[in-house]
PDB file of C-alpha atoms in Angstrom:
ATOM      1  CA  UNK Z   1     196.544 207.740 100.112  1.00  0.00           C
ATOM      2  CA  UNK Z   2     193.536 208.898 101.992  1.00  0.00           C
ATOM      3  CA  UNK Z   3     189.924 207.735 101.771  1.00  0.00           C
ATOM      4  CA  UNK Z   4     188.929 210.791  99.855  1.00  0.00           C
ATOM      5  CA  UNK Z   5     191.802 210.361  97.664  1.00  0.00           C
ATOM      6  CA  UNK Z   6     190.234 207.119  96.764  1.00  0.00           C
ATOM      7  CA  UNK Z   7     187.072 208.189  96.022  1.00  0.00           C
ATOM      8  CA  UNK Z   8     188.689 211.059  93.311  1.00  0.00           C
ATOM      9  CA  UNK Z   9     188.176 210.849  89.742  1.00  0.00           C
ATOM     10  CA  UNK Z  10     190.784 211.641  87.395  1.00  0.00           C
ATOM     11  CA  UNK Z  11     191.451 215.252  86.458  1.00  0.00           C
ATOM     12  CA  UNK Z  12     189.208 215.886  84.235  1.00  0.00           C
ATOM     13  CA  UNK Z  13     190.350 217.527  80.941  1.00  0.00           C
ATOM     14  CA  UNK Z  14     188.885 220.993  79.428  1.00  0.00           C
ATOM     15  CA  UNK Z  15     188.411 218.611  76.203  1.00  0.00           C
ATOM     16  CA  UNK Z  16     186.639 215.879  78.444  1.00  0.00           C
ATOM     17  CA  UNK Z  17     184.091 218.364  80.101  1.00  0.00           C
ATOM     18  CA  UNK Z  18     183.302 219.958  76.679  1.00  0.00           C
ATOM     19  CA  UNK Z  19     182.669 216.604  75.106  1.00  0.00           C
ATOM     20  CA  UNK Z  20     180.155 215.900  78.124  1.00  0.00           C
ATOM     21  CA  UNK Z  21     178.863 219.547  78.111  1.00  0.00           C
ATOM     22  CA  UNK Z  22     178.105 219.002  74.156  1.00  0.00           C
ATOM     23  CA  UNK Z  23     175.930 215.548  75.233  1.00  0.00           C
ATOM     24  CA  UNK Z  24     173.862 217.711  77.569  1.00  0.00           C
ATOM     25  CA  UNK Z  25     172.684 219.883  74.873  1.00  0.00           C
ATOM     26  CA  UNK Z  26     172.084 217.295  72.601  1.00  0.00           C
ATOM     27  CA  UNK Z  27     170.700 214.890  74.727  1.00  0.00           C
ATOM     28  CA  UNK Z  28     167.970 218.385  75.913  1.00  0.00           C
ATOM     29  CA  UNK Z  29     167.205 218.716  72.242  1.00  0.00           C
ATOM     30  CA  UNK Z  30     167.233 214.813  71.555  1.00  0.00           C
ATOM     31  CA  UNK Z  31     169.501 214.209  69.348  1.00  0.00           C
ATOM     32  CA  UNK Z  32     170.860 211.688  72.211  1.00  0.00           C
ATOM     33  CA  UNK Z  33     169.550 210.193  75.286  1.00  0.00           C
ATOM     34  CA  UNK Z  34     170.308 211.278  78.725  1.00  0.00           C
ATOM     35  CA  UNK Z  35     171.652 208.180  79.835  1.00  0.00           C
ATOM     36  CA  UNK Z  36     174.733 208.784  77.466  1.00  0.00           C
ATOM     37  CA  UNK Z  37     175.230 212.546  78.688  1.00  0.00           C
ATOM     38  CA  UNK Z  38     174.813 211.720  82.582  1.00  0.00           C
ATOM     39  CA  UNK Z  39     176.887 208.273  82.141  1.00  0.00           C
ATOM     40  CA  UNK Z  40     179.513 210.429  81.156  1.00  0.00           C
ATOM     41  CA  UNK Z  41     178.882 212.487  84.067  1.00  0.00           C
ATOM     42  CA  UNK Z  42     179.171 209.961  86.389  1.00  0.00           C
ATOM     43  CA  UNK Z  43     181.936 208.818  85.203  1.00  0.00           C
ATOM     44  CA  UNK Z  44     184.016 212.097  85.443  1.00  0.00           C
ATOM     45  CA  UNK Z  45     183.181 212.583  88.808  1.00  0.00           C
ATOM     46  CA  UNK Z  46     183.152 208.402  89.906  1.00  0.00           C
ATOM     47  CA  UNK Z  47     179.821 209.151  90.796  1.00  0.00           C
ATOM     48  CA  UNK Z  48     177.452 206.114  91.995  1.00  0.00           C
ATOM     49  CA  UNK Z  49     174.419 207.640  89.775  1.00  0.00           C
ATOM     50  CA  UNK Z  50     173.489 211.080  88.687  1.00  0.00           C
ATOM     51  CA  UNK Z  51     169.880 211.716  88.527  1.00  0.00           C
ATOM     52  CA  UNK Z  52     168.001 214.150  86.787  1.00  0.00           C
ATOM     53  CA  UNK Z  53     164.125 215.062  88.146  1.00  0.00           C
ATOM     54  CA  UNK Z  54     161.200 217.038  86.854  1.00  0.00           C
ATOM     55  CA  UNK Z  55     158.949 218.289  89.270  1.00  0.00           C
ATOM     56  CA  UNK Z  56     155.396 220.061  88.852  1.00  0.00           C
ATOM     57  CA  UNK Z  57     155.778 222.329  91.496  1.00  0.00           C
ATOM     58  CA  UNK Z  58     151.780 222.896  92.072  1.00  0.00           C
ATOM     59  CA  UNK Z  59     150.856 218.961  92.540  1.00  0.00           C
ATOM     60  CA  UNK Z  60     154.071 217.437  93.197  1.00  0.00           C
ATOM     61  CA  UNK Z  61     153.947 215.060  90.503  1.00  0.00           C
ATOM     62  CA  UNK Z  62     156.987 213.698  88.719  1.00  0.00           C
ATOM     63  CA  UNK Z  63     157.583 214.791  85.204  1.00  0.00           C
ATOM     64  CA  UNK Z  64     160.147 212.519  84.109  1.00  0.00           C
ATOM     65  CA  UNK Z  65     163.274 211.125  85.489  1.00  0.00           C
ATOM     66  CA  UNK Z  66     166.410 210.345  83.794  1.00  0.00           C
ATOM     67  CA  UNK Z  67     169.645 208.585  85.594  1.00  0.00           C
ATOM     68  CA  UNK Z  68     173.087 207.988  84.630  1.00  0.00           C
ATOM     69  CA  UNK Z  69     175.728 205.372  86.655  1.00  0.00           C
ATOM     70  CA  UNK Z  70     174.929 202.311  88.150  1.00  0.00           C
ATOM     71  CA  UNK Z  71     171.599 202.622  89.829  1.00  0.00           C
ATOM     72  CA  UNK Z  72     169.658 199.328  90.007  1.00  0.00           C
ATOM     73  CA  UNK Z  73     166.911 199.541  87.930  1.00  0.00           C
ATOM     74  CA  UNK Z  74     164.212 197.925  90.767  1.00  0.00           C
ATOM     75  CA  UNK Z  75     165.928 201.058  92.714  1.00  0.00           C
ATOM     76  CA  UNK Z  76     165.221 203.402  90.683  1.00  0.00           C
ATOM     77  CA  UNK Z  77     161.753 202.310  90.500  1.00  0.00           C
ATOM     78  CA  UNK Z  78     160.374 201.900  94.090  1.00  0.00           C
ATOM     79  CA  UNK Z  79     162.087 205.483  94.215  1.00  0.00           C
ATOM     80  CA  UNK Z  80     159.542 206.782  91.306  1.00  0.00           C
ATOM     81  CA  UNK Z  81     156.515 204.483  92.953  1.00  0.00           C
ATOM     82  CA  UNK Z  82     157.068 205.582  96.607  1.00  0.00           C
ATOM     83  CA  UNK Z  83     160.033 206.852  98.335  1.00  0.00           C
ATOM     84  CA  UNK Z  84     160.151 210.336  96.186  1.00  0.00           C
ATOM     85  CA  UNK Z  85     157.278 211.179  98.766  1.00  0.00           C
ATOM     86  CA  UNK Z  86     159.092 210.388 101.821  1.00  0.00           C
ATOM     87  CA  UNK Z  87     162.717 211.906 100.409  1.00  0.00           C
ATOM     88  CA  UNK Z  88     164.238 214.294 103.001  1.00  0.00           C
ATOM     89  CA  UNK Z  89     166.366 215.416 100.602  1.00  0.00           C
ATOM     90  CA  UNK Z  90     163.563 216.511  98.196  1.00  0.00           C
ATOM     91  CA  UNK Z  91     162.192 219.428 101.240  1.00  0.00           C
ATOM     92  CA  UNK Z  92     166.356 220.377 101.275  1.00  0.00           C
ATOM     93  CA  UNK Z  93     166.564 221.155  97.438  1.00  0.00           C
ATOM     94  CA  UNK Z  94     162.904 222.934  97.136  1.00  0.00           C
ATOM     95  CA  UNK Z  95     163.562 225.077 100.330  1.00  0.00           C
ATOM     96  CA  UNK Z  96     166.933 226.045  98.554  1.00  0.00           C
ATOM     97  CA  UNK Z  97     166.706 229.629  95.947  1.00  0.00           C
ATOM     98  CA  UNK Z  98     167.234 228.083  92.447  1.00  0.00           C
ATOM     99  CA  UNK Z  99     170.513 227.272  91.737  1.00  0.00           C
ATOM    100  CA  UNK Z 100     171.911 227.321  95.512  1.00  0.00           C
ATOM    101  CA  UNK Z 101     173.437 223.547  95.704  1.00  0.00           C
ATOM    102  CA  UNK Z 102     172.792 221.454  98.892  1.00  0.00           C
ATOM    103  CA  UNK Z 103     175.025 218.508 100.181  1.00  0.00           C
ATOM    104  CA  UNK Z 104     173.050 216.105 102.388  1.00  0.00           C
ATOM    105  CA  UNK Z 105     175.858 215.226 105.303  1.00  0.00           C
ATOM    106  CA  UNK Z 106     176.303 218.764 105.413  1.00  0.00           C
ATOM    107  CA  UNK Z 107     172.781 218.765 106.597  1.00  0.00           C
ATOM    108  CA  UNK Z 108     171.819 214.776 108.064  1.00  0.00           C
ATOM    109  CA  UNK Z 109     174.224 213.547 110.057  1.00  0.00           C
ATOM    110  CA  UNK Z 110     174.679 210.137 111.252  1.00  0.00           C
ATOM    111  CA  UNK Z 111     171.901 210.100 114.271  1.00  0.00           C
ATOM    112  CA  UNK Z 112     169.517 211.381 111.305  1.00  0.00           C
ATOM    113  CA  UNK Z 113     170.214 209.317 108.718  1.00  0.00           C
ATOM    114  CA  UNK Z 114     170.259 206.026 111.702  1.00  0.00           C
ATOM    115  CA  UNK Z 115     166.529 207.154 112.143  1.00  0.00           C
ATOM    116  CA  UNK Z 116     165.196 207.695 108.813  1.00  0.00           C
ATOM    117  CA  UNK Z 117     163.239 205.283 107.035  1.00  0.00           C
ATOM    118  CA  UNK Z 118     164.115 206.678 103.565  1.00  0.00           C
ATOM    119  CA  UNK Z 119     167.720 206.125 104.012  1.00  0.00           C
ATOM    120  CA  UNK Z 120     167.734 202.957 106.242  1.00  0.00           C
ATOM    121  CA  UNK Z 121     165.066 201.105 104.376  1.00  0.00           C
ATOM    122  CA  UNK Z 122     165.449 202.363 101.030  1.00  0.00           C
ATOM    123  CA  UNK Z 123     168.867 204.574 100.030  1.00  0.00           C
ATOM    124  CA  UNK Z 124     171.542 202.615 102.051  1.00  0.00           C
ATOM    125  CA  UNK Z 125     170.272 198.924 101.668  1.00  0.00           C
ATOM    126  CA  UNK Z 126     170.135 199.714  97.258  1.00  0.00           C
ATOM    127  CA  UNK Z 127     173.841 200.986  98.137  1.00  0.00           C
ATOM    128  CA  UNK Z 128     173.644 205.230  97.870  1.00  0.00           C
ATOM    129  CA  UNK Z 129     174.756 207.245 100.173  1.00  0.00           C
ATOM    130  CA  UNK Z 130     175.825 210.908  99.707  1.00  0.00           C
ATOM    131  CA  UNK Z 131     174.612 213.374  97.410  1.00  0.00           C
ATOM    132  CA  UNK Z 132     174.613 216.721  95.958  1.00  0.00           C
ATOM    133  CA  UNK Z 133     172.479 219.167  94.685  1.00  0.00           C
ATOM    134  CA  UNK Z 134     170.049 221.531  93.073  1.00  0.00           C
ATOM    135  CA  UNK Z 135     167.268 222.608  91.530  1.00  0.00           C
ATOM    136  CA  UNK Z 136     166.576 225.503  88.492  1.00  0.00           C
ATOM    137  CA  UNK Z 137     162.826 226.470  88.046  1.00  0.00           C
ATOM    138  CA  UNK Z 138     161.019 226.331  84.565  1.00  0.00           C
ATOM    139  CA  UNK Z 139     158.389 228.280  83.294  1.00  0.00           C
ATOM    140  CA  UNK Z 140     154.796 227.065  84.104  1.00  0.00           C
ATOM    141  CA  UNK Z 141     155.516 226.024  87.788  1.00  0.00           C
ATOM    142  CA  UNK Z 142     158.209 223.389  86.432  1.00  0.00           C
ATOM    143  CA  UNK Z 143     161.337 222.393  88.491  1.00  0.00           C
ATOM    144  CA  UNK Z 144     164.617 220.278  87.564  1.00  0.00           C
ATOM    145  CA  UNK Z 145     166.517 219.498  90.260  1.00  0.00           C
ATOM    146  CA  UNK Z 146     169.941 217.678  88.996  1.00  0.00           C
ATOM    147  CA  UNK Z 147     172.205 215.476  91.855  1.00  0.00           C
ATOM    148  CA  UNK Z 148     175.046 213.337  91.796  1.00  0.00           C
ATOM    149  CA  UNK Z 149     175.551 210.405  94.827  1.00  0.00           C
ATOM    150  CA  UNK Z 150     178.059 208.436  95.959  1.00  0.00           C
ATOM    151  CA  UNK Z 151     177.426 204.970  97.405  1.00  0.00           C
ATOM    152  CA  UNK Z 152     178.257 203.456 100.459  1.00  0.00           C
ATOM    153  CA  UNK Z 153     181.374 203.284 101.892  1.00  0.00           C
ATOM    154  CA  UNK Z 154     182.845 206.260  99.617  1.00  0.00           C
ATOM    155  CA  UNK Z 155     183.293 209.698 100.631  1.00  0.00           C
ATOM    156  CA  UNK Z 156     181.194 213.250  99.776  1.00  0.00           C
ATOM    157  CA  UNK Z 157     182.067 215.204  97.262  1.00  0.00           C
ATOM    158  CA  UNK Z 158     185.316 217.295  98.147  1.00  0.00           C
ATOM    159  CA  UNK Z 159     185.598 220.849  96.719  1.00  0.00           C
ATOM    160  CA  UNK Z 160     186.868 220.699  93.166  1.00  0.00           C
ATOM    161  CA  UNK Z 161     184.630 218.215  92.609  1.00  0.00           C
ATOM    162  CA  UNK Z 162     181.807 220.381  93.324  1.00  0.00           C
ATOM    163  CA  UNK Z 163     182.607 223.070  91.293  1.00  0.00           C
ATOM    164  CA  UNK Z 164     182.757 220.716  88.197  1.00  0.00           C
ATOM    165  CA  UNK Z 165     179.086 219.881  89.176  1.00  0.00           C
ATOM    166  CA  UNK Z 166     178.177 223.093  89.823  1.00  0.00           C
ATOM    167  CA  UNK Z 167     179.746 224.509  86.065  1.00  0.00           C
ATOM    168  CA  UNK Z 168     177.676 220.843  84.881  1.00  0.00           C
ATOM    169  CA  UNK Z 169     174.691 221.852  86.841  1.00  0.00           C
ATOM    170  CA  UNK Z 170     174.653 225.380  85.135  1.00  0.00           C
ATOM    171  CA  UNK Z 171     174.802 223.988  81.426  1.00  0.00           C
ATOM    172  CA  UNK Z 172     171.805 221.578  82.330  1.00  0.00           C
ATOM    173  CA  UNK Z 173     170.302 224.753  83.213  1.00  0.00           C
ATOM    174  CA  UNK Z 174     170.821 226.353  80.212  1.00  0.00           C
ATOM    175  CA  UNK Z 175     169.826 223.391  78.134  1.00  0.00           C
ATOM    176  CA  UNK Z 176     166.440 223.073  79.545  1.00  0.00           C
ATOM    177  CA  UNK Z 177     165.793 226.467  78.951  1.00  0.00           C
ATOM    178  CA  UNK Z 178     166.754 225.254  74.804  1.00  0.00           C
ATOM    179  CA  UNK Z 179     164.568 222.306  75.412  1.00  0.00           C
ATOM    180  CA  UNK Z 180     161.831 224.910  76.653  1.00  0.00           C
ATOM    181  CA  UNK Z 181     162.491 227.141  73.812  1.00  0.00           C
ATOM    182  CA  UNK Z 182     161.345 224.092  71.743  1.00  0.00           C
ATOM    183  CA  UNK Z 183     158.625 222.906  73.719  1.00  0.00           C
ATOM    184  CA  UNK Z 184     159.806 219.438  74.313  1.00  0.00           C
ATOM    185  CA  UNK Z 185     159.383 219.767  78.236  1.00  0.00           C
ATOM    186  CA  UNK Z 186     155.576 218.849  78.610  1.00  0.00           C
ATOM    187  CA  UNK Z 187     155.921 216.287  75.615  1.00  0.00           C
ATOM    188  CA  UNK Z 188     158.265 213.649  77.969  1.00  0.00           C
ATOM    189  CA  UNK Z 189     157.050 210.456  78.478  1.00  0.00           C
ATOM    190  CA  UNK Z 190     155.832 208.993  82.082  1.00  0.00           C
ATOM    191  CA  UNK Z 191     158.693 208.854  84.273  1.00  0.00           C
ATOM    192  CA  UNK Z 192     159.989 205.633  84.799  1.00  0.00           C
ATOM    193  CA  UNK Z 193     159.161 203.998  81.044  1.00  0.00           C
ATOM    194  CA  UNK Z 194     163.185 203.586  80.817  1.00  0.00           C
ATOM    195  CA  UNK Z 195     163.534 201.355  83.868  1.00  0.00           C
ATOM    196  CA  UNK Z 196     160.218 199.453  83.136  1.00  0.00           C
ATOM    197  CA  UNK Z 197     161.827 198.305  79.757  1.00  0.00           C
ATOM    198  CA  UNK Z 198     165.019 196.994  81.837  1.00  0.00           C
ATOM    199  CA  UNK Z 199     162.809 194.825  84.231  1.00  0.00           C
ATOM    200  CA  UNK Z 200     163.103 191.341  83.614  1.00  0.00           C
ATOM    201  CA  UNK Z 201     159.535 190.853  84.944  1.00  0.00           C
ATOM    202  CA  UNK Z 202     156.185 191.961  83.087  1.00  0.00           C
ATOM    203  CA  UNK Z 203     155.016 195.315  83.579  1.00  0.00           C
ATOM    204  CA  UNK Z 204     151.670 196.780  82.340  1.00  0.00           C
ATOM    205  CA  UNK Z 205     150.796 200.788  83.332  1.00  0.00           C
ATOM    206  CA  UNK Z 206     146.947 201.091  82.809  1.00  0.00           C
ATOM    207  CA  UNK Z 207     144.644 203.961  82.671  1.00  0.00           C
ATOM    208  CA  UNK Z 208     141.942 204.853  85.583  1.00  0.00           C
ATOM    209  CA  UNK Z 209     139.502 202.509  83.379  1.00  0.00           C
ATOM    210  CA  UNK Z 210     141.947 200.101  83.234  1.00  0.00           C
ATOM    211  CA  UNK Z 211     143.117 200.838  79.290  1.00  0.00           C
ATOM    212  CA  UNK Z 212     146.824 199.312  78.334  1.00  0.00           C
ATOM    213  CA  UNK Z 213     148.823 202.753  78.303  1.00  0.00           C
ATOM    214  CA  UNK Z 214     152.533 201.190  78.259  1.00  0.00           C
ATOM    215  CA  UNK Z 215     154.101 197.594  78.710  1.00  0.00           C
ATOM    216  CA  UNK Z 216     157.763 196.351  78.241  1.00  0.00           C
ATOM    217  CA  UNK Z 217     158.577 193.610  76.008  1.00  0.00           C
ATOM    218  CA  UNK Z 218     158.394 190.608  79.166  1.00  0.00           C
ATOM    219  CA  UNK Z 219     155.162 191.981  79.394  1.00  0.00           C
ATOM    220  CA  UNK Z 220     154.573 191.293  75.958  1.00  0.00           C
ATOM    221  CA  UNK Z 221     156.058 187.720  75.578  1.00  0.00           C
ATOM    222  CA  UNK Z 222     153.271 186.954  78.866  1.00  0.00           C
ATOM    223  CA  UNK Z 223     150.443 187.828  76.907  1.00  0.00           C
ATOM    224  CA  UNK Z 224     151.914 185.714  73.724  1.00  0.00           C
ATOM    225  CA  UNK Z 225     151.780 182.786  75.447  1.00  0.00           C
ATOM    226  CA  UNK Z 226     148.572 183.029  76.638  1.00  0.00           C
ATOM    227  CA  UNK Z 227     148.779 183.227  80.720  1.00  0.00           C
ATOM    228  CA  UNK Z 228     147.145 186.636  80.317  1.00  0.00           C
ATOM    229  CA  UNK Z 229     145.379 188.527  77.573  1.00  0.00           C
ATOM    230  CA  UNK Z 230     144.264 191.838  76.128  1.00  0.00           C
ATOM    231  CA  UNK Z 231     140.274 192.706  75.076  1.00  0.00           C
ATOM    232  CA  UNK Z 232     139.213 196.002  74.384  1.00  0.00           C
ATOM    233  CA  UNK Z 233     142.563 197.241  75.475  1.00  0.00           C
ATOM    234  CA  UNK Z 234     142.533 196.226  78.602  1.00  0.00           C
ATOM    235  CA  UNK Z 235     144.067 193.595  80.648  1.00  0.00           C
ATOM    236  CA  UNK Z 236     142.292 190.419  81.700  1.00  0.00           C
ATOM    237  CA  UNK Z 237     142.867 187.268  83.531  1.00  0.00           C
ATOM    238  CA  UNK Z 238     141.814 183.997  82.697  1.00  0.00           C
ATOM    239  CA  UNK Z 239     140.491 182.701  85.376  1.00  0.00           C
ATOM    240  CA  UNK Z 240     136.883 183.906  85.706  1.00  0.00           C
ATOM    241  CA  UNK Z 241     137.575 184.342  89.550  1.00  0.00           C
ATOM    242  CA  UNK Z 242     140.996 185.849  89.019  1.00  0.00           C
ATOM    243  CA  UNK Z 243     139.583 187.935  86.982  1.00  0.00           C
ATOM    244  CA  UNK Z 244     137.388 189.563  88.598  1.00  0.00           C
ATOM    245  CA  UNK Z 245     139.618 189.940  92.203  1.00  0.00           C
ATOM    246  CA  UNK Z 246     142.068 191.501  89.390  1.00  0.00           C
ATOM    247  CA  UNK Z 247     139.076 194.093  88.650  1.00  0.00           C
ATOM    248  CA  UNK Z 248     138.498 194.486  92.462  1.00  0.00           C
ATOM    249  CA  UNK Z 249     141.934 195.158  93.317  1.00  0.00           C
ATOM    250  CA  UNK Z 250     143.053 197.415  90.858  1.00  0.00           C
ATOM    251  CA  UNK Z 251     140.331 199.793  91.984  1.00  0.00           C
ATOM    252  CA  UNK Z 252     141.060 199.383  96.120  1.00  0.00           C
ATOM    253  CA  UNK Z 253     144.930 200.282  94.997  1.00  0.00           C
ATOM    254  CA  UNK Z 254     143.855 204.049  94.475  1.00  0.00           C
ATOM    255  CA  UNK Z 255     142.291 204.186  97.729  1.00  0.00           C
ATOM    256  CA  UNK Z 256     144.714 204.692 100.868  1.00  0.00           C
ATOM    257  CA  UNK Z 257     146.313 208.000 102.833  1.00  0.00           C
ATOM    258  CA  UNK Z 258     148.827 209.851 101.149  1.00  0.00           C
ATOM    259  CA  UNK Z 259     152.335 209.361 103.570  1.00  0.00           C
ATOM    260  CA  UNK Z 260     153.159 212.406 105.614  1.00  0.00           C
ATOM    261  CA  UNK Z 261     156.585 213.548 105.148  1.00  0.00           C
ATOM    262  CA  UNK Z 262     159.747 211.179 106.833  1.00  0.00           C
ATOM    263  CA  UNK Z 263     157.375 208.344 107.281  1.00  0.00           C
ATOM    264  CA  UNK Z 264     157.345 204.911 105.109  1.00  0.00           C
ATOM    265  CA  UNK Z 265     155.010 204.961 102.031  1.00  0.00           C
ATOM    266  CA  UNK Z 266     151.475 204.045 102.277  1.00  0.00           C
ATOM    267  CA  UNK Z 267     151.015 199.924 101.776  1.00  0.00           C
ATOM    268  CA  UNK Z 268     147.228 200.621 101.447  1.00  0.00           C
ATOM    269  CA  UNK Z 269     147.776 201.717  97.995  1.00  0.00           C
ATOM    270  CA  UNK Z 270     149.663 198.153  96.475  1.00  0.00           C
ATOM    271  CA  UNK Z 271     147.523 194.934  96.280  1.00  0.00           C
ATOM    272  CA  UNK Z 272     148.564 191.372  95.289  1.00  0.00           C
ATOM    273  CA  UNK Z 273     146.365 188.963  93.913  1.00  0.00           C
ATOM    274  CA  UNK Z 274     147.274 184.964  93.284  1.00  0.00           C
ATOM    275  CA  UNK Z 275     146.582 183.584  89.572  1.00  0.00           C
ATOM    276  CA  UNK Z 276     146.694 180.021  88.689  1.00  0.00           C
ATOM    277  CA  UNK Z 277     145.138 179.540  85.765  1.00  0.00           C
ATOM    278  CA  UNK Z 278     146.656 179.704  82.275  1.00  0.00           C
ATOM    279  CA  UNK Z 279     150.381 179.823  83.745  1.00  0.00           C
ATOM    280  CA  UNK Z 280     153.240 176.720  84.777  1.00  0.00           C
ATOM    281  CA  UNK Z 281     152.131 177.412  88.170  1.00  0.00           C
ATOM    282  CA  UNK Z 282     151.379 180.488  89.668  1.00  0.00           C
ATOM    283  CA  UNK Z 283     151.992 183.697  90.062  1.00  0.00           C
ATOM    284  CA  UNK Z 284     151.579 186.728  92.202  1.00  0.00           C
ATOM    285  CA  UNK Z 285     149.927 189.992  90.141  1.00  0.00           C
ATOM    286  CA  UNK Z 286     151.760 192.938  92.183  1.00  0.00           C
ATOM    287  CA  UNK Z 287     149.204 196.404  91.682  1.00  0.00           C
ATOM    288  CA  UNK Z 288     150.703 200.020  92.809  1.00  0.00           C
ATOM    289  CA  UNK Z 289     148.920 203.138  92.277  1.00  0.00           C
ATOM    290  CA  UNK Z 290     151.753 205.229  91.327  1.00  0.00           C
ATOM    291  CA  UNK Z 291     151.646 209.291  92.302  1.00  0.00           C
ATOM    292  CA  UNK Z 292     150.640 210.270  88.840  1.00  0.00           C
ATOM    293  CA  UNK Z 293     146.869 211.709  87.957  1.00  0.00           C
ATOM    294  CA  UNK Z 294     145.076 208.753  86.326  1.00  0.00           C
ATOM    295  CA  UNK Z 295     147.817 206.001  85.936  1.00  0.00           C
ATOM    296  CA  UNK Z 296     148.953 202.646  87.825  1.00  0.00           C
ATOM    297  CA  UNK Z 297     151.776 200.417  87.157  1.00  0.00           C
ATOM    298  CA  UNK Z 298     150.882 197.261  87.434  1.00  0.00           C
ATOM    299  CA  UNK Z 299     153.556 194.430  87.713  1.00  0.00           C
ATOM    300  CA  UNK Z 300     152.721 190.571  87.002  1.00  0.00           C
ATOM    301  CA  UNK Z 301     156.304 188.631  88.509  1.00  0.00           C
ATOM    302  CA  UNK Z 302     156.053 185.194  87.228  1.00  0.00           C
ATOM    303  CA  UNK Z 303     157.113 182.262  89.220  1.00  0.00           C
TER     304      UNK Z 303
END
């Protein structure tokens, strides 16, 4: 048995695909979630994760991101917080007419992939390692682009493979033109809200004047137990000091240069400031302006 037989799924039934073809429309209309529809679809195809991206095409700005698989969620974050700027892959898929599907060795090879941060730093060391792809254009300057990956170690899709994503990658087409049809596109929530309620860590995401937007339920159980707290809607320290390098921090994060394209994210735009008071301890408060018009996601780790 080969490598690449290895790496095979199982033949996948005409009953199977229809059952996961039926989750992709329902999941578009939400009836379901599209975890269930692209776990299913990374299952079929013993895929590593399958990821599905919005895109507004005029600012660049994520829309929303679903995943299916095994991705670590802290993965999948730093990916929505940073590295979807510096993604090689993401110039491959736009440059591509809608609908033409890319496959990244075909395109990176080793020397390539040796030398770029994105996959040495971030996609190889958080275990991914090939993928395939494509995007299909919305109206109003909206773009999905839909991949599958395989981790490290495993093979690229061979060609019967692809065609099942490619027959996949056509109904996710046609169901976001159904979830267009219905005008759900524009109502999804921040990207990234799924895998901030997975964190085991806090995690607040505050307006440019500092107003509570979003936080996950560790997030919650630190401000019942007093180590931080919430006036006017917005967050606060209690230490009067703490407090106010909190305040002076969380405006420096939105200041920094935007990374050019193959380099490592900016740092300028994170800040970390030390609180003592009201906790066991301390902790570090982790601040990163996220790519988003007027929100941050700001992290509070607890030691």
């Amino acid at each position: 048995m080969t490598a690449q037989d290895a790496d095979a799924p199982q033949t996948l039934t005409p009953e199977a695909f229809d059952a996961i073809v039926g989750e992709i429309y329902r999941a578009a209309v939400g009836v379901t979630g599209w975890q269930q529809a692209l776990d299913q679809v990374a299952a079929a195809l013993n895929a590593w994760n399958v990821h599905l991206m919005g895109l507004d095409l005029s600012t660049g700005v994520m829309l929303f991101s679903h995943e299916g698989g095994s991705p670590p969620p802290q993965g999948t974050l730093d990916y929505i917080k940073e590295w979807h700027r510096v993604d090689p892959r993401a110039d491959l898929v736009l440059s591509n007419p809608p609908g033409r599907w890319y496959h990244c060795h075909e395109h990176f090879d080793e020397d390539f992939v040796a030398s770029s941060p994105f996959y040495r730093d971030f996609l190889i060391p958080y275990g991914m390692r090939y993928s395939s792809g494509a995007r299909f254009d919305l109206p109003d300057g909206v773009c999905v682009v839909f991949s599958a990956s395989r981790g490290v170690g495993k093979q690229p899709y061979n060609d019967a493979e692809r065609v099942v994503l490619q027959r996949l990658g056509e109904h996710v087409r046609q169901a976001f033109a159904l979830r267009v049809a219905v005008g759900a596109v524009h109502n999804t929530a921040l990207a990234g809200h799924m895998v901030l309620r997975r964190l085991q860590y806090p995690v607040f995401v505050l307006d440019r004047q500092g107003a509570i937007v979003f936080r996950n339920e560790a997030a919650e159980r630190l401000v019942s137990r007093g180590a931080v707290y919430v006036e006017g809607g917005r967050l606060r320290l209690r230490g009067k000091h703490e407090d106010a390098a909190f305040a002076a921090a969380s405006k420096s994060a939105m200041v920094g240069a935007e990374c050019s394209p193959g380099s490592r994210p900016a740092q300028s735009r994170q800040r970390l400031v030390r609180c003592h008071e009201g906790f066991d301890g301390s902790a570090l408060i982790h601040l990163a302006a996220i790519p988003r018009p007027g929100l941050w996601a700001h992290s509070v780790p607890v030691q």
